[in-house]
């Protein structure tokens, strides 16, 4: 991918580059709904499910999906700027 190294640097330090960086309300609400659902349908009466391992696996997927979207989206935006 073009620009991968500088884009990784921006992504990795995004929270330091933006003032008042935090989750959007929609993001926080989606996470609340997910955990409510998980407690009701996934974890209920299932002692064999390790909630910490489940959470780590979920957040790994979310992290890499978010990073992928950022990298591809930012790279596409740079391509568009180059075409102006």
mmCIF file with all atom_site columns, C-alpha atoms in Angstrom:
data_model
loop_
_atom_site.group_PDB
_atom_site.id
_atom_site.type_symbol
_atom_site.label_atom_id
_atom_site.label_alt_id
_atom_site.label_comp_id
_atom_site.label_asym_id
_atom_site.label_entity_id
_atom_site.label_seq_id
_atom_site.pdbx_PDB_ins_code
_atom_site.Cartn_x
_atom_site.Cartn_y
_atom_site.Cartn_z
_atom_site.occupancy
_atom_site.B_iso_or_equiv
_atom_site.pdbx_formal_charge
_atom_site.auth_seq_id
_atom_site.auth_comp_id
_atom_site.auth_asym_id
_atom_site.auth_atom_id
_atom_site.pdbx_PDB_model_num
ATOM 1  C CA . UNK A 1 1  ? 0.000   0.000   0.000  1.00 0.00 ? 1  UNK A CA 1
ATOM 2  C CA . UNK A 1 2  ? 1.254   3.463   -0.814 1.00 0.00 ? 2  UNK A CA 1
ATOM 3  C CA . UNK A 1 3  ? 2.088   5.736   2.110  1.00 0.00 ? 3  UNK A CA 1
ATOM 4  C CA . UNK A 1 4  ? 1.774   2.877   4.593  1.00 0.00 ? 4  UNK A CA 1
ATOM 5  C CA . UNK A 1 5  ? 4.562   3.946   6.940  1.00 0.00 ? 5  UNK A CA 1
ATOM 6  C CA . UNK A 1 6  ? 3.506   7.608   7.371  1.00 0.00 ? 6  UNK A CA 1
ATOM 7  C CA . UNK A 1 7  ? -0.141  6.583   7.643  1.00 0.00 ? 7  UNK A CA 1
ATOM 8  C CA . UNK A 1 8  ? 0.726   4.059   10.358 1.00 0.00 ? 8  UNK A CA 1
ATOM 9  C CA . UNK A 1 9  ? 2.515   6.833   12.248 1.00 0.00 ? 9  UNK A CA 1
ATOM 10 C CA . UNK A 1 10 ? -0.540  9.095   11.997 1.00 0.00 ? 10 UNK A CA 1
ATOM 11 C CA . UNK A 1 11 ? -2.866  6.281   13.073 1.00 0.00 ? 11 UNK A CA 1
ATOM 12 C CA . UNK A 1 12 ? -0.706  5.192   16.000 1.00 0.00 ? 12 UNK A CA 1
ATOM 13 C CA . UNK A 1 13 ? -0.537  8.729   17.411 1.00 0.00 ? 13 UNK A CA 1
ATOM 14 C CA . UNK A 1 14 ? -3.975  9.984   16.375 1.00 0.00 ? 14 UNK A CA 1
ATOM 15 C CA . UNK A 1 15 ? -5.091  10.436  19.972 1.00 0.00 ? 15 UNK A CA 1
ATOM 16 C CA . UNK A 1 16 ? -2.138  12.770  20.550 1.00 0.00 ? 16 UNK A CA 1
ATOM 17 C CA . UNK A 1 17 ? -2.760  14.705  17.333 1.00 0.00 ? 17 UNK A CA 1
ATOM 18 C CA . UNK A 1 18 ? -6.422  15.505  18.014 1.00 0.00 ? 18 UNK A CA 1
ATOM 19 C CA . UNK A 1 19 ? -7.689  17.647  20.850 1.00 0.00 ? 19 UNK A CA 1
ATOM 20 C CA . UNK A 1 20 ? -10.348 15.997  22.988 1.00 0.00 ? 20 UNK A CA 1
ATOM 21 C CA . UNK A 1 21 ? -9.968  12.638  21.200 1.00 0.00 ? 21 UNK A CA 1
ATOM 22 C CA . UNK A 1 22 ? -12.618 10.222  22.454 1.00 0.00 ? 22 UNK A CA 1
ATOM 23 C CA . UNK A 1 23 ? -15.212 7.769   21.201 1.00 0.00 ? 23 UNK A CA 1
ATOM 24 C CA . UNK A 1 24 ? -18.165 9.238   19.384 1.00 0.00 ? 24 UNK A CA 1
ATOM 25 C CA . UNK A 1 25 ? -21.483 8.848   21.249 1.00 0.00 ? 25 UNK A CA 1
ATOM 26 C CA . UNK A 1 26 ? -22.656 6.375   18.602 1.00 0.00 ? 26 UNK A CA 1
ATOM 27 C CA . UNK A 1 27 ? -19.565 4.243   19.168 1.00 0.00 ? 27 UNK A CA 1
ATOM 28 C CA . UNK A 1 28 ? -20.031 4.191   22.936 1.00 0.00 ? 28 UNK A CA 1
ATOM 29 C CA . UNK A 1 29 ? -23.718 3.314   22.529 1.00 0.00 ? 29 UNK A CA 1
ATOM 30 C CA . UNK A 1 30 ? -22.934 0.481   20.089 1.00 0.00 ? 30 UNK A CA 1
ATOM 31 C CA . UNK A 1 31 ? -20.429 -0.964  22.540 1.00 0.00 ? 31 UNK A CA 1
ATOM 32 C CA . UNK A 1 32 ? -22.933 -0.719  25.396 1.00 0.00 ? 32 UNK A CA 1
ATOM 33 C CA . UNK A 1 33 ? -25.553 -2.544  23.296 1.00 0.00 ? 33 UNK A CA 1
ATOM 34 C CA . UNK A 1 34 ? -23.043 -5.232  22.321 1.00 0.00 ? 34 UNK A CA 1
ATOM 35 C CA . UNK A 1 35 ? -22.066 -5.996  25.941 1.00 0.00 ? 35 UNK A CA 1
ATOM 36 C CA . UNK A 1 36 ? -25.709 -5.977  26.996 1.00 0.00 ? 36 UNK A CA 1
ATOM 37 C CA . UNK A 1 37 ? -26.428 -8.532  24.274 1.00 0.00 ? 37 UNK A CA 1
ATOM 38 C CA . UNK A 1 38 ? -23.364 -10.615 25.197 1.00 0.00 ? 38 UNK A CA 1
ATOM 39 C CA . UNK A 1 39 ? -24.372 -10.755 28.862 1.00 0.00 ? 39 UNK A CA 1
ATOM 40 C CA . UNK A 1 40 ? -27.901 -11.785 27.941 1.00 0.00 ? 40 UNK A CA 1
ATOM 41 C CA . UNK A 1 41 ? -27.205 -14.350 25.197 1.00 0.00 ? 41 UNK A CA 1
ATOM 42 C CA . UNK A 1 42 ? -23.545 -15.361 25.153 1.00 0.00 ? 42 UNK A CA 1
ATOM 43 C CA . UNK A 1 43 ? -22.315 -15.449 28.753 1.00 0.00 ? 43 UNK A CA 1
ATOM 44 C CA . UNK A 1 44 ? -25.531 -16.383 30.543 1.00 0.00 ? 44 UNK A CA 1
ATOM 45 C CA . UNK A 1 45 ? -25.164 -19.798 32.194 1.00 0.00 ? 45 UNK A CA 1
ATOM 46 C CA . UNK A 1 46 ? -21.868 -20.514 30.412 1.00 0.00 ? 46 UNK A CA 1
ATOM 47 C CA . UNK A 1 47 ? -18.995 -20.741 32.832 1.00 0.00 ? 47 UNK A CA 1
ATOM 48 C CA . UNK A 1 48 ? -16.651 -22.155 30.176 1.00 0.00 ? 48 UNK A CA 1
ATOM 49 C CA . UNK A 1 49 ? -16.509 -18.819 28.319 1.00 0.00 ? 49 UNK A CA 1
ATOM 50 C CA . UNK A 1 50 ? -13.640 -16.664 29.556 1.00 0.00 ? 50 UNK A CA 1
ATOM 51 C CA . UNK A 1 51 ? -14.945 -13.101 29.313 1.00 0.00 ? 51 UNK A CA 1
ATOM 52 C CA . UNK A 1 52 ? -11.441 -11.597 29.261 1.00 0.00 ? 52 UNK A CA 1
ATOM 53 C CA . UNK A 1 53 ? -10.317 -13.806 26.365 1.00 0.00 ? 53 UNK A CA 1
ATOM 54 C CA . UNK A 1 54 ? -13.574 -13.076 24.545 1.00 0.00 ? 54 UNK A CA 1
ATOM 55 C CA . UNK A 1 55 ? -13.127 -9.329  25.047 1.00 0.00 ? 55 UNK A CA 1
ATOM 56 C CA . UNK A 1 56 ? -9.485  -9.440  23.895 1.00 0.00 ? 56 UNK A CA 1
ATOM 57 C CA . UNK A 1 57 ? -10.419 -11.351 20.736 1.00 0.00 ? 57 UNK A CA 1
ATOM 58 C CA . UNK A 1 58 ? -13.269 -8.940  19.990 1.00 0.00 ? 58 UNK A CA 1
ATOM 59 C CA . UNK A 1 59 ? -11.129 -5.842  20.497 1.00 0.00 ? 59 UNK A CA 1
ATOM 60 C CA . UNK A 1 60 ? -8.322  -7.277  18.359 1.00 0.00 ? 60 UNK A CA 1
ATOM 61 C CA . UNK A 1 61 ? -10.765 -7.651  15.465 1.00 0.00 ? 61 UNK A CA 1
ATOM 62 C CA . UNK A 1 62 ? -12.192 -4.163  16.063 1.00 0.00 ? 62 UNK A CA 1
ATOM 63 C CA . UNK A 1 63 ? -8.714  -2.611  16.280 1.00 0.00 ? 63 UNK A CA 1
ATOM 64 C CA . UNK A 1 64 ? -7.492  -4.100  13.017 1.00 0.00 ? 64 UNK A CA 1
ATOM 65 C CA . UNK A 1 65 ? -10.757 -3.296  11.221 1.00 0.00 ? 65 UNK A CA 1
ATOM 66 C CA . UNK A 1 66 ? -10.561 0.316   12.400 1.00 0.00 ? 66 UNK A CA 1
ATOM 67 C CA . UNK A 1 67 ? -6.906  0.578   11.400 1.00 0.00 ? 67 UNK A CA 1
ATOM 68 C CA . UNK A 1 68 ? -7.606  -0.946  7.984  1.00 0.00 ? 68 UNK A CA 1
ATOM 69 C CA . UNK A 1 69 ? -10.439 1.504   7.361  1.00 0.00 ? 69 UNK A CA 1
ATOM 70 C CA . UNK A 1 70 ? -8.262  4.420   8.408  1.00 0.00 ? 70 UNK A CA 1
ATOM 71 C CA . UNK A 1 71 ? -5.331  3.372   6.217  1.00 0.00 ? 71 UNK A CA 1
ATOM 72 C CA . UNK A 1 72 ? -7.419  2.679   3.122  1.00 0.00 ? 72 UNK A CA 1
ATOM 73 C CA . UNK A 1 73 ? -9.591  5.760   3.604  1.00 0.00 ? 73 UNK A CA 1
ATOM 74 C CA . UNK A 1 74 ? -6.696  8.111   4.208  1.00 0.00 ? 74 UNK A CA 1
ATOM 75 C CA . UNK A 1 75 ? -4.744  6.663   1.293  1.00 0.00 ? 75 UNK A CA 1
ATOM 76 C CA . UNK A 1 76 ? -7.785  7.116   -0.957 1.00 0.00 ? 76 UNK A CA 1
ATOM 77 C CA . UNK A 1 77 ? -8.156  10.718  0.229  1.00 0.00 ? 77 UNK A CA 1
ATOM 78 C CA . UNK A 1 78 ? -4.499  11.366  -0.615 1.00 0.00 ? 78 UNK A CA 1
ATOM 79 C CA . UNK A 1 79 ? -5.055  9.893   -4.081 1.00 0.00 ? 79 UNK A CA 1
ATOM 80 C CA . UNK A 1 80 ? -8.046  12.193  -4.585 1.00 0.00 ? 80 UNK A CA 1
ATOM 81 C CA . UNK A 1 81 ? -5.995  15.216  -3.537 1.00 0.00 ? 81 UNK A CA 1
ATOM 82 C CA . UNK A 1 82 ? -3.348  14.235  -6.072 1.00 0.00 ? 82 UNK A CA 1
ATOM 83 C CA . UNK A 1 83 ? -5.983  14.265  -8.824 1.00 0.00 ? 83 UNK A CA 1
ATOM 84 C CA . UNK A 1 84 ? -7.142  17.836  -8.145 1.00 0.00 ? 84 UNK A CA 1
#
